[in-house]
mmCIF file of C-alpha atoms in Angstrom:
data_model
loop_
_atom_site.group_PDB
_atom_site.id
_atom_site.type_symbol
_atom_site.label_atom_id
_atom_site.label_comp_id
_atom_site.label_asym_id
_atom_site.label_seq_id
_atom_site.Cartn_x
_atom_site.Cartn_y
_atom_site.Cartn_z
ATOM 1 C CA MET P 548 70.159 48.930 5.837
ATOM 2 C CA GLN P 549 70.272 48.142 2.103
ATOM 3 C CA THR P 550 67.440 49.357 -0.086
ATOM 4 C CA SER P 551 65.468 47.068 -2.382
ATOM 5 C CA THR P 552 66.407 46.147 -5.945
ATOM 6 C CA ARG P 553 63.521 48.145 -7.410
ATOM 7 C CA ALA P 554 64.282 51.253 -5.334
ATOM 8 C CA ASN P 555 67.982 51.152 -6.201
ATOM 9 C CA ALA P 556 67.286 50.821 -9.902
ATOM 10 C CA SER P 557 64.690 53.613 -9.768
ATOM 11 C CA ASN P 558 67.104 55.998 -8.025
ATOM 12 C CA ALA P 559 69.865 55.279 -10.535
ATOM 13 C CA ASN P 560 67.548 55.843 -13.514
ATOM 14 C CA SER P 561 66.271 59.087 -11.968
ATOM 15 C CA ASP P 562 69.809 60.417 -11.627
ATOM 16 C CA LEU P 563 70.508 59.668 -15.279
ATOM 17 C CA GLN P 564 67.289 61.245 -16.506
ATOM 18 C CA ASN P 565 67.868 64.398 -14.457
ATOM 19 C CA ASN P 566 71.487 64.662 -15.650
ATOM 20 C CA ARG P 567 72.744 64.823 -12.081
ATOM 21 C CA PRO P 568 76.510 64.411 -11.710
ATOM 22 C CA CYS P 569 77.300 60.747 -10.995
ATOM 23 C CA ALA P 570 80.227 59.631 -8.843
ATOM 24 C CA PRO P 571 82.667 57.262 -10.571
ATOM 25 C CA VAL P 572 81.890 53.606 -9.962
ATOM 26 C CA ASP P 573 84.847 51.226 -9.903
ATOM 27 C CA PHE P 574 84.225 47.656 -11.076
ATOM 28 C CA THR P 575 87.918 46.806 -11.524
ATOM 29 C CA ARG P 576 88.899 45.640 -8.037
ATOM 30 C CA SER P 577 87.960 42.196 -6.780
ATOM 31 C CA ILE P 578 87.667 43.054 -3.095
ATOM 32 C CA PRO P 579 85.088 41.832 -0.599
ATOM 33 C CA PRO P 580 82.348 44.224 0.522
ATOM 34 C CA ALA P 581 82.843 45.570 4.031
ATOM 35 C CA SER P 582 81.360 43.368 6.747
ATOM 36 C CA LEU P 583 80.203 44.499 10.188
ATOM 37 C CA ASP P 584 81.439 41.132 11.470
ATOM 38 C CA ILE P 585 84.992 42.151 10.523
ATOM 39 C CA ALA P 586 84.771 45.495 12.335
ATOM 40 C CA GLU P 587 83.448 43.889 15.505
ATOM 41 C CA GLY P 588 85.842 40.980 15.174
ATOM 42 C CA LEU P 589 88.823 43.305 14.859
ATOM 43 C CA LYS P 590 87.854 45.171 18.040
ATOM 44 C CA SER P 591 87.488 41.891 19.877
ATOM 45 C CA ALA P 592 90.747 40.433 18.542
ATOM 46 C CA LEU P 593 92.801 43.511 19.389
ATOM 47 C CA THR P 594 91.294 43.670 22.892
ATOM 48 C CA SER P 595 92.072 40.012 23.475
ATOM 49 C CA LEU P 596 95.616 40.254 22.111
ATOM 50 C CA ALA P 597 96.309 43.388 24.173
ATOM 51 C CA ALA P 598 95.475 41.476 27.362
ATOM 52 C CA GLN P 599 98.018 38.736 26.641
ATOM 53 C CA PRO P 600 101.418 39.044 28.381
ATOM 54 C CA THR P 601 103.185 38.086 25.129
ATOM 55 C CA VAL P 602 101.527 40.812 23.035
ATOM 56 C CA GLY P 603 104.845 42.643 22.554
ATOM 57 C CA THR P 604 106.301 39.657 20.689
ATOM 58 C CA LEU P 605 103.835 40.254 17.826
ATOM 59 C CA LEU P 606 106.196 42.971 16.603
ATOM 60 C CA ASP P 607 109.469 41.166 17.343
ATOM 61 C CA GLY P 608 109.823 39.708 13.867
ATOM 62 C CA SER P 609 108.365 37.277 11.374
ATOM 63 C CA ILE P 610 108.925 33.533 11.217
ATOM 64 C CA ALA P 611 109.414 31.722 7.912
ATOM 65 C CA GLY P 612 106.223 29.822 7.198
ATOM 66 C CA GLY P 613 104.480 30.988 10.384
ATOM 67 C CA THR P 614 104.437 29.701 13.966
ATOM 68 C CA ILE P 615 103.119 26.269 14.896
ATOM 69 C CA GLU P 616 99.896 27.988 16.053
ATOM 70 C CA ASP P 617 99.559 29.675 12.657
ATOM 71 C CA ARG P 618 100.045 26.384 10.831
ATOM 72 C CA LEU P 619 97.659 24.480 13.088
ATOM 73 C CA THR P 620 94.973 27.103 12.481
ATOM 74 C CA GLY P 621 95.627 27.026 8.745
ATOM 75 C CA ALA P 622 95.317 23.257 8.756
ATOM 76 C CA ARG P 623 91.913 23.486 10.490
ATOM 77 C CA LEU P 624 90.691 26.084 8.001
ATOM 78 C CA LEU P 625 91.838 24.210 4.890
ATOM 79 C CA SER P 626 90.406 20.951 6.165
ATOM 80 C CA ARG P 627 86.940 22.483 5.660
ATOM 81 C CA ARG P 628 87.562 22.525 1.907
ATOM 82 C CA VAL P 629 89.782 19.468 1.558
ATOM 83 C CA GLY P 630 87.433 17.344 3.657
ATOM 84 C CA GLU P 631 89.953 15.623 5.923
ATOM 85 C CA ALA P 632 92.460 16.429 8.635
ATOM 86 C CA ILE P 633 95.694 18.049 7.428
ATOM 87 C CA ASP P 634 99.174 17.672 8.870
ATOM 88 C CA PRO P 635 100.162 21.238 9.913
ATOM 89 C CA ASN P 636 103.725 20.478 8.836
ATOM 90 C CA ARG P 637 102.453 20.571 5.239
ATOM 91 C CA ILE P 638 101.285 24.185 5.760
ATOM 92 C CA ILE P 639 103.381 27.230 4.852
ATOM 93 C CA VAL P 640 101.900 30.583 5.925
ATOM 94 C CA THR P 641 102.764 33.545 3.685
ATOM 95 C CA ASN P 642 101.788 37.228 3.533
ATOM 96 C CA GLY P 643 99.372 36.615 0.663
ATOM 97 C CA THR P 644 98.645 34.551 -2.442
ATOM 98 C CA GLN P 645 101.108 36.480 -4.589
ATOM 99 C CA SER P 646 103.967 35.624 -2.236
ATOM 100 C CA ALA P 647 102.975 31.961 -2.318
ATOM 101 C CA LEU P 648 103.062 32.019 -6.118
ATOM 102 C CA HIS P 649 106.466 33.702 -6.100
ATOM 103 C CA LEU P 650 107.770 30.900 -3.888
ATOM 104 C CA LEU P 651 106.428 28.198 -6.178
ATOM 105 C CA PHE P 652 107.607 29.776 -9.416
ATOM 106 C CA ARG P 653 111.084 30.299 -7.951
ATOM 107 C CA ASN P 654 111.428 26.782 -6.617
ATOM 108 C CA CYS P 655 109.243 24.293 -8.478
ATOM 109 C CA THR P 656 110.107 24.862 -12.124
ATOM 110 C CA ARG P 657 112.908 26.084 -14.402
ATOM 111 C CA SER P 658 113.219 29.113 -16.630
ATOM 112 C CA ASP P 659 113.257 26.888 -19.742
ATOM 113 C CA CYS P 660 109.997 25.151 -18.716
ATOM 114 C CA PRO P 661 106.756 27.023 -19.331
ATOM 115 C CA VAL P 662 104.076 26.978 -16.657
ATOM 116 C CA LEU P 663 100.752 25.914 -18.164
ATOM 117 C CA THR P 664 97.717 28.002 -17.280
ATOM 118 C CA GLU P 665 94.398 29.256 -18.641
ATOM 119 C CA ALA P 666 94.514 31.546 -21.695
ATOM 120 C CA PHE P 667 92.718 34.116 -19.522
ATOM 121 C CA THR P 668 93.984 33.942 -15.973
ATOM 122 C CA TYR P 669 94.669 35.817 -12.730
ATOM 123 C CA GLY P 670 95.833 39.230 -13.924
ATOM 124 C CA VAL P 671 98.880 39.401 -11.628
ATOM 125 C CA LEU P 672 100.217 36.030 -12.771
ATOM 126 C CA LYS P 673 102.005 37.559 -15.762
ATOM 127 C CA GLY P 674 103.891 39.963 -13.505
ATOM 128 C CA ILE P 675 104.882 37.159 -11.131
ATOM 129 C CA ALA P 676 106.106 35.082 -14.062
ATOM 130 C CA SER P 677 108.129 38.022 -15.362
ATOM 131 C CA HIS P 678 109.729 38.659 -11.943
ATOM 132 C CA THR P 679 110.703 35.005 -11.598
ATOM 133 C CA LYS P 680 111.798 34.709 -15.269
ATOM 134 C CA ILE P 681 109.193 32.043 -15.970
ATOM 135 C CA ARG P 682 107.222 31.836 -19.240
ATOM 136 C CA LEU P 683 103.484 31.199 -19.140
ATOM 137 C CA GLN P 684 101.731 29.107 -21.767
ATOM 138 C CA GLY P 685 98.037 29.941 -22.011
ATOM 139 C CA LEU P 686 95.648 27.124 -22.926
ATOM 140 C CA ALA P 687 92.098 27.022 -24.240
ATOM 141 C CA LEU P 688 89.106 27.462 -21.955
ATOM 142 C CA ASP P 689 85.552 26.215 -22.258
ATOM 143 C CA ASP P 690 82.444 26.546 -20.097
ATOM 144 C CA GLU P 691 84.118 24.590 -17.281
ATOM 145 C CA GLY P 692 87.444 26.400 -17.421
ATOM 146 C CA LEU P 693 90.733 24.824 -18.487
ATOM 147 C CA ASP P 694 90.242 22.340 -21.351
ATOM 148 C CA PRO P 695 91.909 18.955 -20.629
ATOM 149 C CA ALA P 696 92.385 18.337 -24.353
ATOM 150 C CA ALA P 697 94.472 21.516 -24.601
ATOM 151 C CA VAL P 698 96.470 20.457 -21.531
ATOM 152 C CA SER P 699 97.123 17.016 -23.025
ATOM 153 C CA GLU P 700 98.245 18.495 -26.330
ATOM 154 C CA ALA P 701 100.611 20.958 -24.631
ATOM 155 C CA LEU P 702 102.169 18.204 -22.524
ATOM 156 C CA GLU P 703 102.543 15.820 -25.468
ATOM 157 C CA GLN P 704 104.110 18.415 -27.752
ATOM 158 C CA SER P 705 106.401 20.214 -25.304
ATOM 159 C CA PRO P 706 110.109 19.780 -26.149
ATOM 160 C CA VAL P 707 110.954 19.980 -22.419
ATOM 161 C CA GLN P 708 109.519 18.286 -19.329
ATOM 162 C CA ILE P 709 106.835 20.663 -18.038
ATOM 163 C CA LYS P 710 106.739 20.756 -14.254
ATOM 164 C CA LEU P 711 103.824 23.006 -13.227
ATOM 165 C CA LEU P 712 100.237 23.720 -14.183
ATOM 166 C CA TYR P 713 98.488 26.672 -12.510
ATOM 167 C CA CYS P 714 94.696 26.733 -12.459
ATOM 168 C CA ASN P 715 91.764 28.380 -10.712
ATOM 169 C CA PRO P 716 89.053 25.672 -10.793
ATOM 170 C CA THR P 717 86.391 27.282 -8.573
ATOM 171 C CA ILE P 718 84.879 30.565 -9.857
ATOM 172 C CA HIS P 719 87.668 31.112 -12.341
ATOM 173 C CA ASN P 720 89.106 34.599 -12.517
ATOM 174 C CA PRO P 721 87.995 36.202 -14.830
ATOM 175 C CA THR P 722 85.381 33.993 -16.593
ATOM 176 C CA THR P 723 83.578 32.631 -13.450
ATOM 177 C CA ALA P 724 83.746 29.041 -14.789
ATOM 178 C CA THR P 725 83.754 26.233 -12.234
ATOM 179 C CA MET P 726 85.172 22.811 -13.086
ATOM 180 C CA SER P 727 82.992 19.767 -12.553
ATOM 181 C CA LEU P 728 84.289 16.889 -10.455
ATOM 182 C CA GLU P 729 84.832 14.892 -13.641
ATOM 183 C CA ARG P 730 86.944 17.692 -15.160
ATOM 184 C CA ARG P 731 89.085 17.881 -12.024
ATOM 185 C CA LYS P 732 89.660 14.120 -12.194
ATOM 186 C CA GLU P 733 90.707 14.430 -15.850
ATOM 187 C CA LEU P 734 93.358 17.003 -14.941
ATOM 188 C CA VAL P 735 94.621 14.802 -12.128
ATOM 189 C CA ALA P 736 94.947 11.857 -14.535
ATOM 190 C CA LEU P 737 96.947 13.998 -16.969
ATOM 191 C CA ALA P 738 99.176 15.292 -14.182
ATOM 192 C CA ARG P 739 99.922 11.737 -13.044
ATOM 193 C CA LYS P 740 100.563 10.530 -16.585
ATOM 194 C CA HIS P 741 103.061 13.325 -17.289
ATOM 195 C CA SER P 742 104.538 13.645 -13.766
ATOM 196 C CA ILE P 743 103.675 17.309 -13.249
ATOM 197 C CA ARG P 744 102.509 19.242 -10.200
ATOM 198 C CA ILE P 745 99.317 21.307 -10.077
ATOM 199 C CA VAL P 746 99.154 24.718 -8.410
ATOM 200 C CA GLU P 747 95.521 25.170 -7.350
ATOM 201 C CA ASP P 748 94.413 28.708 -6.493
ATOM 202 C CA ASP P 749 91.246 28.372 -4.406
ATOM 203 C CA VAL P 750 90.964 31.987 -3.305
ATOM 204 C CA LEU P 751 87.138 31.946 -3.448
ATOM 205 C CA GLY P 752 86.645 28.386 -2.256
ATOM 206 C CA LEU P 753 85.343 29.241 1.224
ATOM 207 C CA LEU P 754 82.645 31.424 -0.348
ATOM 208 C CA HIS P 755 81.432 28.492 -2.471
ATOM 209 C CA PRO P 756 81.032 25.394 -0.299
ATOM 210 C CA GLU P 757 78.660 24.026 -2.949
ATOM 211 C CA ALA P 758 81.562 23.700 -5.431
ATOM 212 C CA PRO P 759 83.148 20.292 -6.098
ATOM 213 C CA PRO P 760 86.036 19.285 -3.817
ATOM 214 C CA PRO P 761 89.391 20.887 -4.621
ATOM 215 C CA ILE P 762 91.948 19.103 -6.760
ATOM 216 C CA ALA P 763 94.031 18.961 -3.568
ATOM 217 C CA ALA P 764 91.398 16.627 -2.093
ATOM 218 C CA LEU P 765 91.575 14.331 -5.136
ATOM 219 C CA ALA P 766 95.364 14.298 -5.501
ATOM 220 C CA PRO P 767 97.070 15.728 -2.397
ATOM 221 C CA ASP P 768 100.400 14.174 -3.364
ATOM 222 C CA LEU P 769 100.784 16.281 -6.521
ATOM 223 C CA THR P 770 98.962 19.520 -5.646
ATOM 224 C CA TRP P 771 100.247 22.787 -4.223
ATOM 225 C CA TYR P 772 97.050 24.330 -2.845
ATOM 226 C CA ILE P 773 96.687 28.043 -2.014
ATOM 227 C CA MET P 774 93.950 29.706 0.011
ATOM 228 C CA GLY P 775 94.282 33.422 0.722
ATOM 229 C CA LEU P 776 92.080 35.459 3.076
ATOM 230 C CA THR P 777 91.840 38.708 1.095
ATOM 231 C CA LYS P 778 88.632 37.701 -0.731
ATOM 232 C CA CYS P 779 86.751 35.641 1.843
ATOM 233 C CA LEU P 780 87.510 37.866 4.876
ATOM 234 C CA ALA P 781 88.987 41.317 4.259
ATOM 235 C CA HIS P 782 91.136 42.860 1.545
ATOM 236 C CA GLY P 783 93.704 44.065 4.078
ATOM 237 C CA MET P 784 94.157 40.597 5.606
ATOM 238 C CA ARG P 785 97.412 39.667 3.850
ATOM 239 C CA ILE P 786 97.602 36.043 4.935
ATOM 240 C CA ALA P 787 97.600 32.952 2.728
ATOM 241 C CA TYR P 788 97.958 29.273 3.531
ATOM 242 C CA LEU P 789 100.020 27.171 1.125
ATOM 243 C CA LEU P 790 99.425 23.426 1.453
ATOM 244 C CA ALA P 791 102.342 21.378 0.139
ATOM 245 C CA PRO P 792 101.996 17.905 -1.415
ATOM 246 C CA SER P 793 104.046 16.463 1.454
ATOM 247 C CA VAL P 794 105.893 17.439 4.615
ATOM 248 C CA ASP P 795 109.195 16.971 2.756
ATOM 249 C CA ASP P 796 108.046 19.365 0.002
ATOM 250 C CA ALA P 797 107.096 21.992 2.576
ATOM 251 C CA GLN P 798 110.339 21.655 4.516
ATOM 252 C CA GLY P 799 112.433 21.735 1.356
ATOM 253 C CA LEU P 800 110.804 24.944 0.147
ATOM 254 C CA LEU P 801 111.203 26.554 3.577
ATOM 255 C CA GLU P 802 114.897 25.674 3.741
ATOM 256 C CA ARG P 803 115.533 27.269 0.350
ATOM 257 C CA GLU P 804 113.629 30.468 1.185
ATOM 258 C CA ARG P 805 114.499 31.223 4.842
ATOM 259 C CA ARG P 806 116.949 33.977 3.884
ATOM 260 C CA TYR P 807 114.314 36.062 2.082
ATOM 261 C CA SER P 808 111.887 37.489 4.609
ATOM 262 C CA SER P 809 109.721 39.539 2.223
ATOM 263 C CA TRP P 810 107.167 36.711 2.026
ATOM 264 C CA PHE P 811 107.022 35.939 5.766
ATOM 265 C CA PRO P 812 103.585 36.462 7.378
ATOM 266 C CA ALA P 813 103.238 39.536 9.603
ATOM 267 C CA PRO P 814 102.821 38.139 13.160
ATOM 268 C CA LEU P 815 100.036 40.562 14.075
ATOM 269 C CA HIS P 816 98.002 39.674 10.983
ATOM 270 C CA ALA P 817 98.611 35.980 11.553
ATOM 271 C CA ALA P 818 97.528 36.251 15.205
ATOM 272 C CA ILE P 819 94.302 38.048 14.238
ATOM 273 C CA ALA P 820 93.601 35.429 11.574
ATOM 274 C CA CYS P 821 94.097 32.682 14.170
ATOM 275 C CA GLN P 822 91.650 34.297 16.585
ATOM 276 C CA TRP P 823 89.042 34.925 13.880
ATOM 277 C CA ILE P 824 89.205 31.341 12.641
ATOM 278 C CA ASP P 825 89.046 29.955 16.189
ATOM 279 C CA ASP P 826 86.261 32.176 17.570
ATOM 280 C CA GLY P 827 83.967 31.980 14.546
ATOM 281 C CA THR P 828 84.489 35.545 13.272
ATOM 282 C CA ALA P 829 85.952 34.214 10.013
ATOM 283 C CA GLU P 830 82.989 31.954 9.330
ATOM 284 C CA ARG P 831 80.476 34.704 10.155
ATOM 285 C CA ALA P 832 82.276 37.208 7.923
ATOM 286 C CA THR P 833 82.499 34.726 5.039
ATOM 287 C CA SER P 834 78.780 33.974 5.344
ATOM 288 C CA ALA P 835 77.964 37.709 5.388
ATOM 289 C CA ILE P 836 80.061 38.310 2.270
ATOM 290 C CA ARG P 837 78.321 35.437 0.480
ATOM 291 C CA ARG P 838 74.868 36.772 1.411
ATOM 292 C CA GLU P 839 75.795 40.239 0.171
ATOM 293 C CA MET P 840 77.138 38.849 -3.107
ATOM 294 C CA ASP P 841 73.951 36.818 -3.590
ATOM 295 C CA GLU P 842 71.974 40.058 -3.304
ATOM 296 C CA ARG P 843 74.292 41.864 -5.698
ATOM 297 C CA HIS P 844 73.869 39.115 -8.283
ATOM 298 C CA GLU P 845 70.124 39.620 -8.090
ATOM 299 C CA LEU P 846 70.653 43.293 -8.857
ATOM 300 C CA ALA P 847 73.006 42.508 -11.744
ATOM 301 C CA ARG P 848 70.502 40.074 -13.276
ATOM 302 C CA SER P 849 67.793 42.697 -13.012
ATOM 303 C CA VAL P 850 69.779 45.558 -14.577
ATOM 304 C CA LEU P 851 71.590 43.499 -17.229
ATOM 305 C CA ARG P 852 68.750 41.121 -18.066
ATOM 306 C CA GLN P 853 68.835 42.086 -21.747
ATOM 307 C CA HIS P 854 72.559 41.423 -22.088
ATOM 308 C CA CYS P 855 74.816 38.391 -22.292
ATOM 309 C CA PHE P 856 76.938 37.641 -19.245
ATOM 310 C CA ARG P 857 77.891 34.703 -17.081
ATOM 311 C CA GLY P 858 78.326 34.507 -13.355
ATOM 312 C CA SER P 859 77.795 32.022 -10.565
ATOM 313 C CA GLN P 860 75.524 32.846 -7.658
ATOM 314 C CA GLY P 861 77.541 34.541 -4.929
ATOM 315 C CA SER P 862 80.675 35.116 -6.999
ATOM 316 C CA MET P 863 82.473 38.437 -6.710
ATOM 317 C CA HIS P 864 82.513 39.127 -10.434
ATOM 318 C CA ILE P 865 80.683 38.450 -13.678
ATOM 319 C CA TRP P 866 81.986 38.063 -17.235
ATOM 320 C CA LEU P 867 80.113 40.389 -19.604
ATOM 321 C CA ASN P 868 80.292 39.769 -23.347
ATOM 322 C CA LEU P 869 80.438 42.863 -25.535
ATOM 323 C CA PRO P 870 78.260 42.857 -28.648
ATOM 324 C CA ARG P 871 79.626 43.971 -32.005
ATOM 325 C CA PRO P 872 80.994 46.396 -32.979
ATOM 326 C CA TRP P 873 82.313 47.198 -29.471
ATOM 327 C CA SER P 874 85.999 46.534 -28.894
ATOM 328 C CA ASN P 875 87.460 46.274 -25.408
ATOM 329 C CA LEU P 876 89.245 49.611 -25.666
ATOM 330 C CA ASP P 877 86.249 51.443 -27.145
ATOM 331 C CA PHE P 878 83.938 50.170 -24.421
ATOM 332 C CA GLN P 879 86.417 50.919 -21.637
ATOM 333 C CA GLN P 880 86.828 54.491 -22.854
ATOM 334 C CA ALA P 881 83.085 54.996 -23.324
ATOM 335 C CA ALA P 882 82.450 53.641 -19.820
ATOM 336 C CA GLU P 883 85.046 55.997 -18.339
ATOM 337 C CA LYS P 884 83.231 58.945 -19.934
ATOM 338 C CA GLN P 885 80.137 57.759 -18.072
ATOM 339 C CA GLY P 886 82.069 57.574 -14.803
ATOM 340 C CA VAL P 887 82.447 53.789 -14.727
ATOM 341 C CA LEU P 888 85.746 51.893 -14.505
ATOM 342 C CA VAL P 889 85.925 48.372 -15.968
ATOM 343 C CA ARG P 890 88.636 45.772 -16.564
ATOM 344 C CA THR P 891 88.724 44.346 -20.080
ATOM 345 C CA ALA P 892 89.523 40.788 -21.171
ATOM 346 C CA ASP P 893 92.961 41.675 -22.529
ATOM 347 C CA LYS P 894 94.117 42.516 -18.977
ATOM 348 C CA PHE P 895 93.773 38.813 -18.168
ATOM 349 C CA ALA P 896 95.118 37.369 -21.437
ATOM 350 C CA VAL P 897 98.373 35.434 -21.095
ATOM 351 C CA HIS P 898 99.351 36.309 -24.663
ATOM 352 C CA GLU P 899 98.648 39.578 -26.472
ATOM 353 C CA SER P 900 97.455 37.636 -29.517
ATOM 354 C CA ILE P 901 94.554 36.199 -27.496
ATOM 355 C CA SER P 902 91.575 38.492 -27.277
ATOM 356 C CA THR P 903 87.835 38.438 -26.867
ATOM 357 C CA PRO P 904 85.362 41.332 -26.531
ATOM 358 C CA ALA P 905 84.438 40.980 -22.851
ATOM 359 C CA ILE P 906 84.888 42.688 -19.507
ATOM 360 C CA ARG P 907 85.138 41.436 -15.946
ATOM 361 C CA LEU P 908 82.814 43.351 -13.652
ATOM 362 C CA SER P 909 83.676 43.026 -9.967
ATOM 363 C CA LEU P 910 80.283 43.334 -8.311
ATOM 364 C CA SER P 911 81.979 43.352 -4.920
ATOM 365 C CA SER P 912 83.952 46.571 -5.237
ATOM 366 C CA PRO P 913 81.246 49.311 -5.302
ATOM 367 C CA PRO P 914 80.813 50.418 -1.675
ATOM 368 C CA ASP P 915 77.047 49.833 -1.567
ATOM 369 C CA ARG P 916 74.194 48.448 -3.631
ATOM 370 C CA GLN P 917 73.011 51.861 -4.809
ATOM 371 C CA SER P 918 76.453 52.580 -6.322
ATOM 372 C CA LEU P 919 76.411 49.116 -7.878
ATOM 373 C CA VAL P 920 73.062 49.681 -9.577
ATOM 374 C CA SER P 921 74.077 53.158 -10.711
ATOM 375 C CA GLY P 922 77.198 51.820 -12.410
ATOM 376 C CA LEU P 923 75.441 48.821 -13.949
ATOM 377 C CA THR P 924 72.656 51.074 -15.249
ATOM 378 C CA ARG P 925 75.183 53.293 -17.033
ATOM 379 C CA LEU P 926 76.836 50.259 -18.601
ATOM 380 C CA ALA P 927 73.465 48.841 -19.665
ATOM 381 C CA SER P 928 72.652 52.155 -21.356
ATOM 382 C CA LEU P 929 75.907 51.983 -23.306
ATOM 383 C CA LEU P 930 75.101 48.457 -24.444
ATOM 384 C CA ASP P 931 71.518 49.414 -25.321
ATOM 385 C CA ASP P 932 72.590 52.443 -27.348
ATOM 386 C CA GLY P 933 75.390 50.636 -29.160
ATOM 387 C CA MET P 934 78.786 51.960 -30.119
ATOM 388 C CA PRO P 935 78.658 55.534 -31.497
ATOM 389 C CA ALA P 936 79.600 55.888 -35.159
ATOM 390 C CA ARG P 937 83.143 57.054 -35.819
ATOM 391 C CA PRO P 938 83.446 60.307 -37.792
ATOM 392 C CA ILE P 939 84.694 59.935 -41.330
ATOM 393 C CA ALA P 940 88.205 61.320 -41.840
ATOM 394 C CA GLY P 941 88.028 64.979 -42.786
ATOM 395 C CA GLN P 942 84.401 65.264 -41.711
ATOM 396 C CA ASP P 943 83.358 67.704 -38.998
ATOM 397 C CA ALA P 944 82.563 65.549 -35.971
ATOM 398 C CA SER P 945 80.670 68.327 -34.176
#
């Protein structure tokens, strides 16, 4: 059972005051907190699969894009967010969001065409772009995420026909911004005007049913929509559902990529995902994760109440602004000395020239609420005390 906010904060402060050794607290990994529903669901799924006469086929080999059962289940899951029934032939099942992005970057643009995205974006996107020899063009953000004016300017001024725009409209990683319905419609209008496709990463969408409908619901014919299960179910569940704009788009991508099996979904994982989605385990686990994150946000607001940060209720991370004269590197190093690991804004910047003094704190990654409060309390102390003065050159720093 979790302890109360006040008790957690009191214990953390006591440890600091008594100079007890503190275990390192890692805020860098955006992973869901462990759920008892997942543990019980895994036992049930494995027992059920073991009783099936075809269980041995789950290790026979992978199928490009998943089986018809996998795609039907994916279509049912995605319909919860999109708001209408989905043709399963538009679904491509992959072994995670990163594989889906590799597929799209390899097949839906050219090396001489930049992919538009947020100036601060999913940290792995730069690596995927590098592997696929695609250049990213980072655009300005505001309180709702990607700025349509910046998108319009980039499209108008580009010397080549841009083909793809990648965005994360719901609980943006790393800033936590969520686009309004009006903002999503503006992006759709720009995409139609300039004949581009939108890649919508909705990795946290199931955790935020209160968010506006996805862009894929507003413009299914021009949106490649991705929903992975690593955030809303379990970090080890390497399954993602890629919804193509049309059946022809899905079939065309599959035909071009059948020879490369590295992205194929693992049959055992896919079968477990199917059972969890069908028997309600997935929905129960997602609800449990959301409840836990709601509680962790309460703790964060309590500990960091004197400091400037943004975060949406239930989101896995917050975006903490660093006051002057802290730099990202100075704060990261000072936090490490206090046994706290953080991820700074520059890790998410598309271009090295773009920087802001801020850190993303993944509230989901500490194993329990007491560890969370302990780490946040140490960070709050750093912010309260301010950056230590640097010794003058030649002066004894002791």
